[in-house]
Amino acid sequence: MIKKILLGVLIIIILFISGSVYVYRSTKEFLSTPYKTERVDINIRIKKGMSDKDIAEIVYEKGLVSSQKRFYYFLRFLHKNKGLEVKAGEYILSPDMTPWQIAEKMIKREVVRYKVTIPEGLRYEEVAQILEKEGI
């Protein structure tokens, strides 16, 4: 009787360890492998107050990661356990970036920067016209 119980406990421990190793390896592979090998610039905009789930959905829909759910859990882990957050802004990302690189770029707020010259003395309507003309 005790042998059967010990055998059952041993089987449960082996299954738990095997499952943990599988999850660890597949997560490590997901985070370190680009979704695609092609270099294509994709522009995404993260708005202030967006949740990790919303961000993961945008990144997935733009074809930057292979799994929306895994990227969401990764962002959630960074947010909850490490105190790191994705910052609002406009980003240029590519499918040849790993999910880790994508998250890092958004956490460090490596946003698109626009250079615009605004002559002195313009009214705000004229400044708005210049910005609109530049596509900002």
mmCIF file of C-alpha atoms in Angstrom:
data_model
loop_
_atom_site.group_PDB
_atom_site.id
_atom_site.type_symbol
_atom_site.label_atom_id
_atom_site.label_comp_id
_atom_site.label_asym_id
_atom_site.label_seq_id
_atom_site.Cartn_x
_atom_site.Cartn_y
_atom_site.Cartn_z
ATOM 1 C CA MET A 1 0.000 0.000 0.000
ATOM 2 C CA ILE A 2 2.758 2.468 0.950
ATOM 3 C CA LYS A 3 4.688 1.507 -2.191
ATOM 4 C CA LYS A 4 1.665 2.423 -4.343
ATOM 5 C CA ILE A 5 1.295 5.769 -2.597
ATOM 6 C CA LEU A 6 5.014 6.531 -2.991
ATOM 7 C CA LEU A 7 4.876 5.483 -6.645
ATOM 8 C CA GLY A 8 1.877 7.781 -7.204
ATOM 9 C CA VAL A 9 3.637 10.700 -5.492
ATOM 10 C CA LEU A 10 6.782 10.042 -7.545
ATOM 11 C CA ILE A 11 4.758 10.039 -10.786
ATOM 12 C CA ILE A 12 3.078 13.324 -9.822
ATOM 13 C CA ILE A 13 6.481 14.886 -9.031
ATOM 14 C CA ILE A 14 7.931 13.701 -12.352
ATOM 15 C CA LEU A 15 4.925 15.071 -14.262
ATOM 16 C CA PHE A 16 5.190 18.398 -12.447
ATOM 17 C CA ILE A 17 8.912 18.708 -13.194
ATOM 18 C CA SER A 18 8.407 17.707 -16.841
ATOM 19 C CA GLY A 19 5.622 20.250 -17.250
ATOM 20 C CA SER A 20 7.691 22.986 -15.612
ATOM 21 C CA VAL A 21 10.658 22.269 -17.888
ATOM 22 C CA TYR A 22 8.391 22.349 -20.960
ATOM 23 C CA VAL A 23 6.810 25.684 -19.962
ATOM 24 C CA TYR A 24 10.228 27.193 -19.188
ATOM 25 C CA ARG A 25 11.772 26.099 -22.489
ATOM 26 C CA SER A 26 8.817 27.108 -24.648
ATOM 27 C CA THR A 27 8.601 30.508 -22.940
ATOM 28 C CA LYS A 28 12.330 31.077 -23.325
ATOM 29 C CA GLU A 29 12.099 30.138 -27.008
ATOM 30 C CA PHE A 30 9.099 32.455 -27.554
ATOM 31 C CA LEU A 31 10.850 35.436 -25.937
ATOM 32 C CA SER A 32 14.140 34.950 -27.786
ATOM 33 C CA THR A 33 12.888 34.070 -31.271
ATOM 34 C CA PRO A 34 11.628 36.646 -33.778
ATOM 35 C CA TYR A 35 8.202 35.912 -35.232
ATOM 36 C CA LYS A 36 9.459 36.436 -38.801
ATOM 37 C CA THR A 37 12.841 37.025 -40.399
ATOM 38 C CA GLU A 38 11.751 39.875 -42.675
ATOM 39 C CA ARG A 39 12.641 43.453 -41.760
ATOM 40 C CA VAL A 40 9.472 45.544 -42.106
ATOM 41 C CA ASP A 41 8.877 48.736 -40.172
ATOM 42 C CA ILE A 42 5.479 48.675 -38.487
ATOM 43 C CA ASN A 43 4.206 51.768 -36.740
ATOM 44 C CA ILE A 44 2.107 51.273 -33.611
ATOM 45 C CA ARG A 45 0.675 53.785 -31.177
ATOM 46 C CA ILE A 46 0.257 52.996 -27.490
ATOM 47 C CA LYS A 47 -2.194 55.341 -25.788
ATOM 48 C CA LYS A 48 -1.939 56.400 -22.169
ATOM 49 C CA GLY A 49 -3.896 54.098 -19.870
ATOM 50 C CA MET A 50 -3.918 51.071 -22.199
ATOM 51 C CA SER A 51 -3.841 47.741 -20.402
ATOM 52 C CA ASP A 52 -1.249 45.023 -20.963
ATOM 53 C CA LYS A 53 -4.003 43.036 -22.686
ATOM 54 C CA ASP A 54 -4.740 45.907 -25.111
ATOM 55 C CA ILE A 55 -1.038 46.302 -25.899
ATOM 56 C CA ALA A 56 -0.597 42.567 -26.506
ATOM 57 C CA GLU A 57 -3.614 42.618 -28.824
ATOM 58 C CA ILE A 58 -2.188 45.482 -30.908
ATOM 59 C CA VAL A 59 1.248 43.874 -31.151
ATOM 60 C CA TYR A 60 -0.305 40.548 -32.178
ATOM 61 C CA GLU A 61 -2.711 42.073 -34.723
ATOM 62 C CA LYS A 62 0.168 43.959 -36.365
ATOM 63 C CA GLY A 63 1.968 40.627 -36.872
ATOM 64 C CA LEU A 64 4.854 41.304 -34.502
ATOM 65 C CA VAL A 65 4.470 38.261 -32.218
ATOM 66 C CA SER A 66 3.172 34.736 -32.731
ATOM 67 C CA SER A 67 1.061 34.569 -29.568
ATOM 68 C CA GLN A 68 -1.075 37.324 -28.111
ATOM 69 C CA LYS A 69 -1.649 35.390 -24.894
ATOM 70 C CA ARG A 70 2.035 34.684 -24.244
ATOM 71 C CA PHE A 71 3.013 38.295 -24.930
ATOM 72 C CA TYR A 72 0.241 39.465 -22.595
ATOM 73 C CA TYR A 73 1.472 37.196 -19.797
ATOM 74 C CA PHE A 74 5.026 38.392 -20.388
ATOM 75 C CA LEU A 75 3.973 42.068 -20.129
ATOM 76 C CA ARG A 76 1.899 41.253 -17.066
ATOM 77 C CA PHE A 77 4.864 39.503 -15.448
ATOM 78 C CA LEU A 78 7.122 42.513 -16.129
ATOM 79 C CA HIS A 79 4.481 44.893 -14.797
ATOM 80 C CA LYS A 80 3.462 42.989 -11.663
ATOM 81 C CA ASN A 81 6.760 41.382 -10.641
ATOM 82 C CA LYS A 82 9.366 43.829 -11.923
ATOM 83 C CA GLY A 83 7.436 47.103 -11.789
ATOM 84 C CA LEU A 84 8.113 47.768 -15.481
ATOM 85 C CA GLU A 85 5.441 49.316 -17.679
ATOM 86 C CA VAL A 86 5.010 49.977 -21.360
ATOM 87 C CA LYS A 87 5.046 53.724 -21.929
ATOM 88 C CA ALA A 88 2.572 55.571 -24.132
ATOM 89 C CA GLY A 89 3.920 56.732 -27.473
ATOM 90 C CA GLU A 90 4.457 55.903 -31.108
ATOM 91 C CA TYR A 91 6.880 53.081 -31.886
ATOM 92 C CA ILE A 92 8.426 51.617 -35.015
ATOM 93 C CA LEU A 93 8.781 47.872 -34.532
ATOM 94 C CA SER A 94 9.504 44.923 -36.810
ATOM 95 C CA PRO A 95 8.579 41.215 -36.907
ATOM 96 C CA ASP A 96 12.309 40.413 -36.986
ATOM 97 C CA MET A 97 12.545 41.669 -33.384
ATOM 98 C CA THR A 98 12.108 39.199 -30.542
ATOM 99 C CA PRO A 99 9.174 39.719 -28.148
ATOM 100 C CA TRP A 100 11.776 40.610 -25.513
ATOM 101 C CA GLN A 101 13.218 43.377 -27.757
ATOM 102 C CA ILE A 102 9.734 44.702 -28.533
ATOM 103 C CA ALA A 103 8.817 44.934 -24.854
ATOM 104 C CA GLU A 104 12.176 46.463 -23.961
ATOM 105 C CA LYS A 105 11.781 49.181 -26.594
ATOM 106 C CA MET A 106 8.329 50.090 -25.285
ATOM 107 C CA ILE A 107 9.422 50.013 -21.643
ATOM 108 C CA LYS A 108 12.430 52.256 -22.339
ATOM 109 C CA ARG A 109 10.129 54.561 -24.352
ATOM 110 C CA GLU A 110 12.204 54.496 -27.535
ATOM 111 C CA VAL A 111 9.504 56.393 -29.397
ATOM 112 C CA VAL A 112 9.435 57.934 -32.845
ATOM 113 C CA ARG A 113 10.727 61.468 -32.753
ATOM 114 C CA TYR A 114 9.731 64.093 -35.275
ATOM 115 C CA LYS A 115 11.863 67.095 -36.144
ATOM 116 C CA VAL A 116 9.851 70.156 -37.042
ATOM 117 C CA THR A 117 10.963 73.758 -37.357
ATOM 118 C CA ILE A 118 8.422 76.282 -36.157
ATOM 119 C CA PRO A 119 9.246 79.872 -37.016
ATOM 120 C CA GLU A 120 9.013 82.370 -34.204
ATOM 121 C CA GLY A 121 5.911 84.507 -33.886
ATOM 122 C CA LEU A 122 3.350 82.156 -35.450
ATOM 123 C CA ARG A 123 -0.152 81.861 -34.062
ATOM 124 C CA TYR A 124 -1.243 78.472 -32.751
ATOM 125 C CA GLU A 125 -3.446 77.922 -35.835
ATOM 126 C CA GLU A 126 -0.399 78.360 -38.065
ATOM 127 C CA VAL A 127 1.633 75.986 -35.893
ATOM 128 C CA ALA A 128 -1.195 73.450 -36.138
ATOM 129 C CA GLN A 129 -1.131 73.768 -39.951
ATOM 130 C CA ILE A 130 2.615 73.098 -40.023
ATOM 131 C CA LEU A 131 2.211 70.025 -37.792
ATOM 132 C CA GLU A 132 -0.684 68.748 -39.879
ATOM 133 C CA LYS A 133 1.341 69.235 -43.063
ATOM 134 C CA GLU A 134 4.159 67.170 -41.506
ATOM 135 C CA GLY A 135 1.691 64.414 -40.618
ATOM 136 C CA ILE A 136 1.925 64.859 -36.865
#
